[in-house]
Amino acid sequence: MMNMKICSNQKGATLVVGLIMLAMITLLTVSGFTLSSNNLKVVGNMQYRNESIAAANLAIEQTINLNYSAIDPANYPTFVNVDIDQDNLIDYIVSIPAPVCISAKPAPADLLSLSGVNSNIENSNDFIVLWEIRADATSVSTGASAIARQGINKRLTLSEFIASSC
């Protein structure tokens, strides 16, 4: 009779240990699933951010060769539609405000074109002007956004410099 009591207590203890192990495995599985889904969200957000930056840079490259002497702030902001994945659907809308003149200084003379009497000229009538181009990219589907800025030096003649907004 004594052996049966010990045997039933062992079965109960084994059952309790088994239930505790089952609860621990369940907790580990749930926490692993939660961590992996959070990591997936982080990776997805980084991808959307990088696509936004690429779209902004693409729009800057398309607008970098503007005629800077004829910039009219009334025509800005300009919008550029970007199809990142090339599926013929607009993925990003990039807003480009008017380029801003940061600085201007007299341009040095082109020494290769000077000869004879003109070789003592140290500067020309041209100006080196630093412009800042800004692009604000926003995803149509996800709402992800990024701002990219690019500086560009342009050599402007005196008449272009006077006509510019610098």
CSV table of C-alpha atoms in Angstrom, one decimal:
chain,number,residue,atom,x,y,z
A,1,MET,CA,0.0,0.0,0.0
A,2,MET,CA,2.9,2.4,0.8
A,3,ASN,CA,4.4,1.9,-2.6
A,4,MET,CA,1.2,3.1,-4.3
A,5,LYS,CA,1.2,6.4,-2.4
A,6,ILE,CA,4.8,7.1,-3.3
A,7,CYS,CA,4.1,6.2,-6.9
A,8,SER,CA,1.1,8.5,-7.2
A,9,ASN,CA,3.1,11.4,-5.6
A,10,GLN,CA,5.8,11.0,-8.2
A,11,LYS,CA,3.3,11.1,-11.0
A,12,GLY,CA,1.9,14.3,-9.6
A,13,ALA,CA,5.3,15.9,-9.3
A,14,THR,CA,6.2,14.8,-12.8
A,15,LEU,CA,2.9,16.3,-14.0
A,16,VAL,CA,3.6,19.6,-12.3
A,17,VAL,CA,7.2,19.8,-13.7
A,18,GLY,CA,5.7,19.0,-17.1
A,19,LEU,CA,3.2,21.8,-16.9
A,20,ILE,CA,5.9,24.3,-15.7
A,21,MET,CA,8.1,23.2,-18.7
A,22,LEU,CA,5.1,23.6,-21.1
A,23,ALA,CA,4.5,27.1,-19.7
A,24,MET,CA,8.2,28.1,-20.1
A,25,ILE,CA,8.3,26.8,-23.7
A,26,THR,CA,5.1,28.8,-24.5
A,27,LEU,CA,6.6,32.0,-23.0
A,28,LEU,CA,9.8,31.5,-24.9
A,29,THR,CA,7.9,31.0,-28.2
A,30,VAL,CA,5.7,34.1,-27.6
A,31,SER,CA,8.7,36.3,-26.8
A,32,GLY,CA,10.6,35.0,-29.8
A,33,PHE,CA,7.7,35.8,-32.1
A,34,THR,CA,7.3,39.3,-30.6
A,35,LEU,CA,11.1,40.0,-31.0
A,36,SER,CA,11.2,38.8,-34.6
A,37,SER,CA,8.1,40.9,-35.6
A,38,ASN,CA,9.6,44.0,-34.0
A,39,ASN,CA,12.9,43.4,-35.8
A,40,LEU,CA,11.0,43.0,-39.1
A,41,LYS,CA,9.3,46.3,-38.5
A,42,VAL,CA,12.7,48.0,-37.9
A,43,VAL,CA,14.2,46.5,-41.0
A,44,GLY,CA,11.1,47.6,-43.0
A,45,ASN,CA,11.3,51.2,-41.7
A,46,MET,CA,15.0,51.4,-42.6
A,47,GLN,CA,14.2,50.2,-46.1
A,48,TYR,CA,11.5,52.9,-46.5
A,49,ARG,CA,13.9,55.6,-45.1
A,50,ASN,CA,16.6,54.6,-47.5
A,51,GLU,CA,14.2,54.6,-50.4
A,52,SER,CA,13.1,58.1,-49.4
A,53,ILE,CA,16.7,59.3,-49.4
A,54,ALA,CA,17.3,57.8,-52.8
A,55,ALA,CA,14.1,59.4,-54.2
A,56,ALA,CA,15.2,62.8,-52.8
A,57,ASN,CA,18.7,62.4,-54.3
A,58,LEU,CA,17.3,61.4,-57.6
A,59,ALA,CA,15.1,64.5,-57.7
A,60,ILE,CA,18.1,66.7,-56.9
A,61,GLU,CA,20.1,65.1,-59.7
A,62,GLN,CA,17.3,65.8,-62.1
A,63,THR,CA,17.2,69.5,-61.1
A,64,ILE,CA,20.9,70.3,-60.5
A,65,ASN,CA,21.4,71.8,-64.0
A,66,LEU,CA,18.9,74.6,-63.6
A,67,ASN,CA,19.5,78.0,-65.1
A,68,TYR,CA,20.3,79.7,-61.8
A,69,SER,CA,20.1,83.2,-63.3
A,70,ALA,CA,16.5,82.7,-64.1
A,71,ILE,CA,15.2,81.2,-60.8
A,72,ASP,CA,11.8,82.7,-60.0
A,73,PRO,CA,10.7,81.9,-56.4
A,74,ALA,CA,7.1,82.1,-57.6
A,75,ASN,CA,7.5,78.9,-59.6
A,76,TYR,CA,8.5,76.9,-56.5
A,77,PRO,CA,8.1,74.5,-54.9
A,78,THR,CA,8.6,72.1,-57.8
A,79,PHE,CA,7.3,68.6,-57.5
A,80,VAL,CA,9.0,65.5,-59.0
A,81,ASN,CA,7.3,62.1,-59.1
A,82,VAL,CA,9.7,59.2,-58.5
A,83,ASP,CA,9.0,55.5,-59.3
A,84,ILE,CA,11.6,53.7,-57.3
A,85,ASP,CA,10.6,50.1,-58.1
A,86,GLN,CA,9.9,50.9,-61.8
A,87,ASP,CA,6.4,49.4,-61.8
A,88,ASN,CA,4.9,52.5,-63.6
A,89,LEU,CA,3.3,53.7,-60.3
A,90,ILE,CA,4.4,56.8,-58.4
A,91,ASP,CA,6.1,55.7,-55.2
A,92,TYR,CA,7.5,59.1,-53.9
A,93,ILE,CA,6.5,62.7,-54.4
A,94,VAL,CA,9.5,65.0,-54.0
A,95,SER,CA,9.1,68.7,-53.2
A,96,ILE,CA,11.9,70.9,-54.2
A,97,PRO,CA,11.8,74.5,-52.9
A,98,ALA,CA,13.7,77.3,-54.7
A,99,PRO,CA,17.5,76.9,-54.5
A,100,VAL,CA,19.0,79.2,-52.0
A,101,CYS,CA,22.1,81.3,-52.6
A,102,ILE,CA,24.6,80.6,-49.8
A,103,SER,CA,27.6,82.6,-50.9
A,104,ALA,CA,29.2,84.3,-53.9
A,105,LYS,CA,32.7,85.3,-54.6
A,106,PRO,CA,34.6,86.6,-57.7
A,107,ALA,CA,35.8,83.7,-59.8
A,108,PRO,CA,39.5,83.3,-60.6
A,109,ALA,CA,40.6,83.9,-64.1
A,110,ASP,CA,40.9,80.9,-66.4
A,111,LEU,CA,44.7,80.9,-66.7
A,112,LEU,CA,44.7,78.6,-69.7
A,113,SER,CA,42.8,81.2,-71.8
A,114,LEU,CA,45.0,84.1,-70.8
A,115,SER,CA,48.2,85.1,-72.7
A,116,GLY,CA,50.4,88.1,-73.2
A,117,VAL,CA,49.2,91.3,-71.6
A,118,ASN,CA,46.1,89.6,-70.0
A,119,SER,CA,48.3,87.1,-68.1
A,120,ASN,CA,48.5,89.4,-65.1
A,121,ILE,CA,44.7,89.3,-64.5
A,122,GLU,CA,44.0,87.6,-61.2
A,123,ASN,CA,40.2,87.3,-61.5
A,124,SER,CA,37.5,87.5,-64.1
A,125,ASN,CA,34.1,89.2,-64.2
A,126,ASP,CA,32.5,85.8,-63.3
A,127,PHE,CA,31.3,84.7,-59.9
A,128,ILE,CA,31.5,81.4,-58.2
A,129,VAL,CA,28.1,81.0,-56.4
A,130,LEU,CA,27.3,78.3,-53.9
A,131,TRP,CA,23.6,77.2,-54.1
A,132,GLU,CA,21.8,74.9,-51.7
A,133,ILE,CA,19.2,72.6,-53.2
A,134,ARG,CA,16.8,70.9,-50.8
A,135,ALA,CA,14.5,68.0,-51.6
A,136,ASP,CA,11.7,66.7,-49.4
A,137,ALA,CA,10.6,63.1,-50.4
A,138,THR,CA,7.4,61.5,-49.1
A,139,SER,CA,6.2,58.0,-49.9
A,140,VAL,CA,2.7,57.8,-51.3
A,141,SER,CA,2.0,54.4,-49.7
A,142,THR,CA,3.8,54.4,-46.4
A,143,GLY,CA,4.2,58.1,-45.5
A,144,ALA,CA,7.9,57.7,-45.0
A,145,SER,CA,9.8,60.9,-45.6
A,146,ALA,CA,13.3,62.2,-45.8
A,147,ILE,CA,15.0,65.5,-46.5
A,148,ALA,CA,18.2,65.7,-48.6
A,149,ARG,CA,20.3,68.8,-49.1
A,150,GLN,CA,23.0,69.3,-51.8
A,151,GLY,CA,25.3,72.1,-52.3
A,152,ILE,CA,26.5,73.1,-55.8
A,153,ASN,CA,29.0,75.6,-57.0
A,154,LYS,CA,28.0,77.4,-60.3
A,155,ARG,CA,30.1,79.8,-62.3
A,156,LEU,CA,27.9,82.7,-63.4
A,157,THR,CA,28.8,85.5,-65.7
A,158,LEU,CA,28.4,89.0,-64.4
A,159,SER,CA,25.1,89.4,-66.2
A,160,GLU,CA,23.8,86.0,-64.9
A,161,PHE,CA,24.9,87.0,-61.4
A,162,ILE,CA,23.0,90.3,-61.5
A,163,ALA,CA,19.9,88.5,-62.9
A,164,SER,CA,20.1,85.8,-60.2
A,165,SER,CA,18.5,86.0,-56.8
A,166,CYS,CA,21.9,86.0,-55.1
